[in-house]
Coordinates of N, CA, C and O in Angstrom, one line a residue:
M1 N 136.0 68.0 77.2 CA 136.4 69.3 76.0 C 135.8 69.1 74.7 O 135.3 70.2 74.5
L2 N 135.3 67.8 74.5 CA 134.6 67.5 73.2 C 133.2 68.3 73.3 O 132.7 68.8 72.3
S3 N 132.6 68.3 74.4 CA 131.3 68.5 74.6 C 131.2 69.9 74.5 O 130.1 70.5 74.3
R4 N 132.3 70.7 74.9 CA 132.1 72.2 74.8 C 131.9 72.9 73.4 O 131.3 73.8 72.9
L5 N 132.4 72.0 72.5 CA 132.2 72.0 71.2 C 130.8 72.1 70.7 O 130.4 72.7 69.5
F6 N 130.0 71.1 71.1 CA 128.5 70.7 70.6 C 127.5 71.6 71.6 O 126.4 71.7 71.1
V7 N 127.9 72.2 72.7 CA 126.9 72.7 73.6 C 127.1 74.3 73.5 O 128.1 74.9 73.8
P8 N 126.0 75.0 73.1 CA 126.0 76.4 73.1 C 126.1 77.1 74.3 O 125.5 76.6 75.3
D9 N 126.9 78.4 74.4 CA 126.8 79.1 75.7 C 125.5 80.0 75.5 O 125.6 81.0 74.6
T10 N 124.3 79.8 76.4 CA 123.2 80.5 76.2 C 122.8 81.3 77.3 O 121.8 81.6 77.8
I11 N 124.1 81.4 78.4 CA 123.7 82.2 79.7 C 123.2 83.7 79.6 O 122.5 83.9 80.2
N12 N 123.7 84.4 78.4 CA 123.3 85.6 78.4 C 122.1 85.7 77.7 O 121.2 86.8 78.1
Y13 N 121.6 84.7 76.9 CA 120.0 84.6 76.5 C 119.0 84.3 77.6 O 118.1 84.8 78.0
M14 N 119.6 83.4 78.7 CA 118.9 83.3 79.9 C 118.7 84.6 80.9 O 117.7 85.0 81.3
I15 N 119.7 85.2 80.8 CA 119.5 86.3 81.6 C 118.9 87.5 81.3 O 117.9 88.3 81.6
A16 N 119.0 87.6 79.7 CA 118.1 88.8 79.0 C 116.5 88.3 79.2 O 115.8 89.2 79.2
G17 N 116.3 86.9 78.9 CA 114.9 86.5 79.5 C 114.5 86.8 80.8 O 113.4 87.4 81.1
Y18 N 115.1 86.6 81.8 CA 115.0 87.2 83.2 C 114.6 88.6 83.1 O 113.8 89.1 83.9
V19 N 115.5 89.4 82.8 CA 115.2 90.7 82.8 C 114.1 91.1 82.1 O 113.4 92.0 82.4
V20 N 113.8 90.5 80.8 CA 112.6 90.9 80.0 C 111.2 90.8 81.0 O 110.4 91.4 81.3
V21 N 110.9 89.4 81.7 CA 110.0 88.8 82.5 C 110.0 90.0 83.8 O 108.8 90.2 84.2
V22 N 111.2 90.2 84.3 CA 110.9 91.2 85.7 C 110.4 92.5 85.3 O 109.7 93.1 85.8
V23 N 111.1 93.1 84.1 CA 110.6 94.6 83.7 C 109.2 94.4 83.3 O 108.3 95.2 83.4
M24 N 108.7 93.3 82.5 CA 107.2 93.1 82.3 C 106.4 92.9 83.5 O 105.3 93.6 83.6
T25 N 106.9 92.2 84.4 CA 106.3 92.1 85.8 C 105.9 93.7 86.5 O 105.0 93.7 86.8
F26 N 106.9 94.4 86.6 CA 106.9 95.4 87.2 C 106.1 96.7 86.5 O 105.5 97.3 87.0
G27 N 106.3 96.5 85.4 CA 105.2 97.3 84.2 C 103.9 96.9 84.7 O 102.9 98.1 84.5
Y28 N 103.8 95.8 84.5 CA 102.1 95.4 84.9 C 101.6 95.7 86.2 O 100.6 96.3 86.3
I29 N 102.5 95.6 87.2 CA 102.2 96.2 88.5 C 101.7 97.6 88.7 O 101.1 98.2 89.0
G30 N 102.7 98.1 87.8 CA 102.8 99.8 88.0 C 101.5 100.1 87.3 O 100.8 101.2 87.6
S31 N 101.0 99.4 86.4 CA 99.8 99.8 85.4 C 98.8 99.6 86.2 O 97.9 100.3 86.3
L32 N 98.6 98.6 87.1 CA 97.7 98.1 88.0 C 97.6 99.3 88.9 O 96.4 99.9 89.3
I33 N 98.5 99.7 89.5 CA 98.8 100.7 90.7 C 97.9 102.2 90.0 O 97.3 102.7 90.7
L34 N 98.4 102.5 88.9 CA 98.1 103.7 88.2 C 96.5 103.4 87.9 O 95.7 104.4 88.3
R35 N 95.9 102.4 87.4 CA 94.6 102.1 87.1 C 93.7 102.3 88.5 O 92.7 102.9 88.5
W36 N 94.2 101.8 89.4 CA 93.7 101.7 90.7 C 93.3 103.1 91.3 O 92.4 103.6 91.7
R37 N 94.7 103.9 91.3 CA 94.5 105.3 91.6 C 93.6 106.2 90.7 O 93.0 106.9 91.3
R38 N 93.6 106.0 89.4 CA 92.3 106.4 88.6 C 91.1 106.2 88.9 O 90.3 107.1 89.0
L39 N 90.7 104.9 89.4 CA 89.3 104.2 89.7 C 89.3 104.9 91.0 O 87.9 105.3 91.2
Q40 N 90.0 105.3 92.0 CA 89.7 105.8 93.3 C 89.2 107.2 93.0 O 88.5 107.7 93.7
G41 N 90.1 108.0 92.1 CA 89.8 109.4 91.9 C 88.3 109.5 91.4 O 87.4 110.4 91.8
E42 N 88.0 108.5 90.3 CA 86.6 108.6 89.7 C 85.6 108.2 90.9 O 84.6 109.1 90.9
Y43 N 85.9 107.3 91.7 CA 84.9 107.0 92.7 C 84.8 108.4 93.5 O 83.5 108.4 94.1
Q44 N 85.7 108.9 93.9 CA 85.6 109.9 94.8 C 84.8 111.1 94.2 O 84.0 112.0 94.7
R45 N 85.0 111.5 93.0 CA 84.3 112.4 92.2 C 82.7 111.8 91.9 O 81.8 112.6 92.3
F46 N 82.5 110.7 91.9 CA 81.2 110.1 91.9 C 80.2 110.3 93.1 O 79.0 110.9 93.1
E47 N 81.2 110.0 94.2 CA 80.8 110.3 95.5 C 80.2 111.8 95.8 O 79.3 112.0 96.4
T48 N 81.0 112.7 95.4 CA 80.8 114.1 95.8 C 79.6 114.3 95.0 O 78.8 115.5 95.3
L49 N 79.6 114.1 93.6 CA 78.3 114.3 93.0 C 77.1 113.7 93.5 O 76.0 114.5 93.5
R50 N 77.3 112.8 94.0 CA 76.0 112.0 94.4 C 75.5 112.6 95.7 O 74.5 112.7 96.2
K51 N 76.6 112.9 96.5 CA 76.2 113.8 97.9 C 75.6 115.0 97.3 O 74.8 115.7 98.1
D52 N 76.0 115.9 96.5 CA 75.7 117.0 96.0 C 74.1 117.1 95.4 O 73.2 117.9 95.6
Q53 N 73.9 115.8 94.9 CA 72.4 115.8 94.5 C 71.3 115.5 95.6 O 70.2 115.6 95.5
D54 N 71.8 114.8 96.7 CA 70.8 114.7 97.9 C 70.7 116.1 98.6 O 70.7 117.0 98.6

């Protein structure tokens, strides 16, 4: 009983921390997917230009 007075309840901060980490991870993965798709589009345009020059 006495230990409850001295130990703070930080479960909400732990949950918030996990939420932040998960959201940032998904954001990073989404950013990588968008960059990959943009790069693939640029590569396709490059290939069509290269074929047109030949």
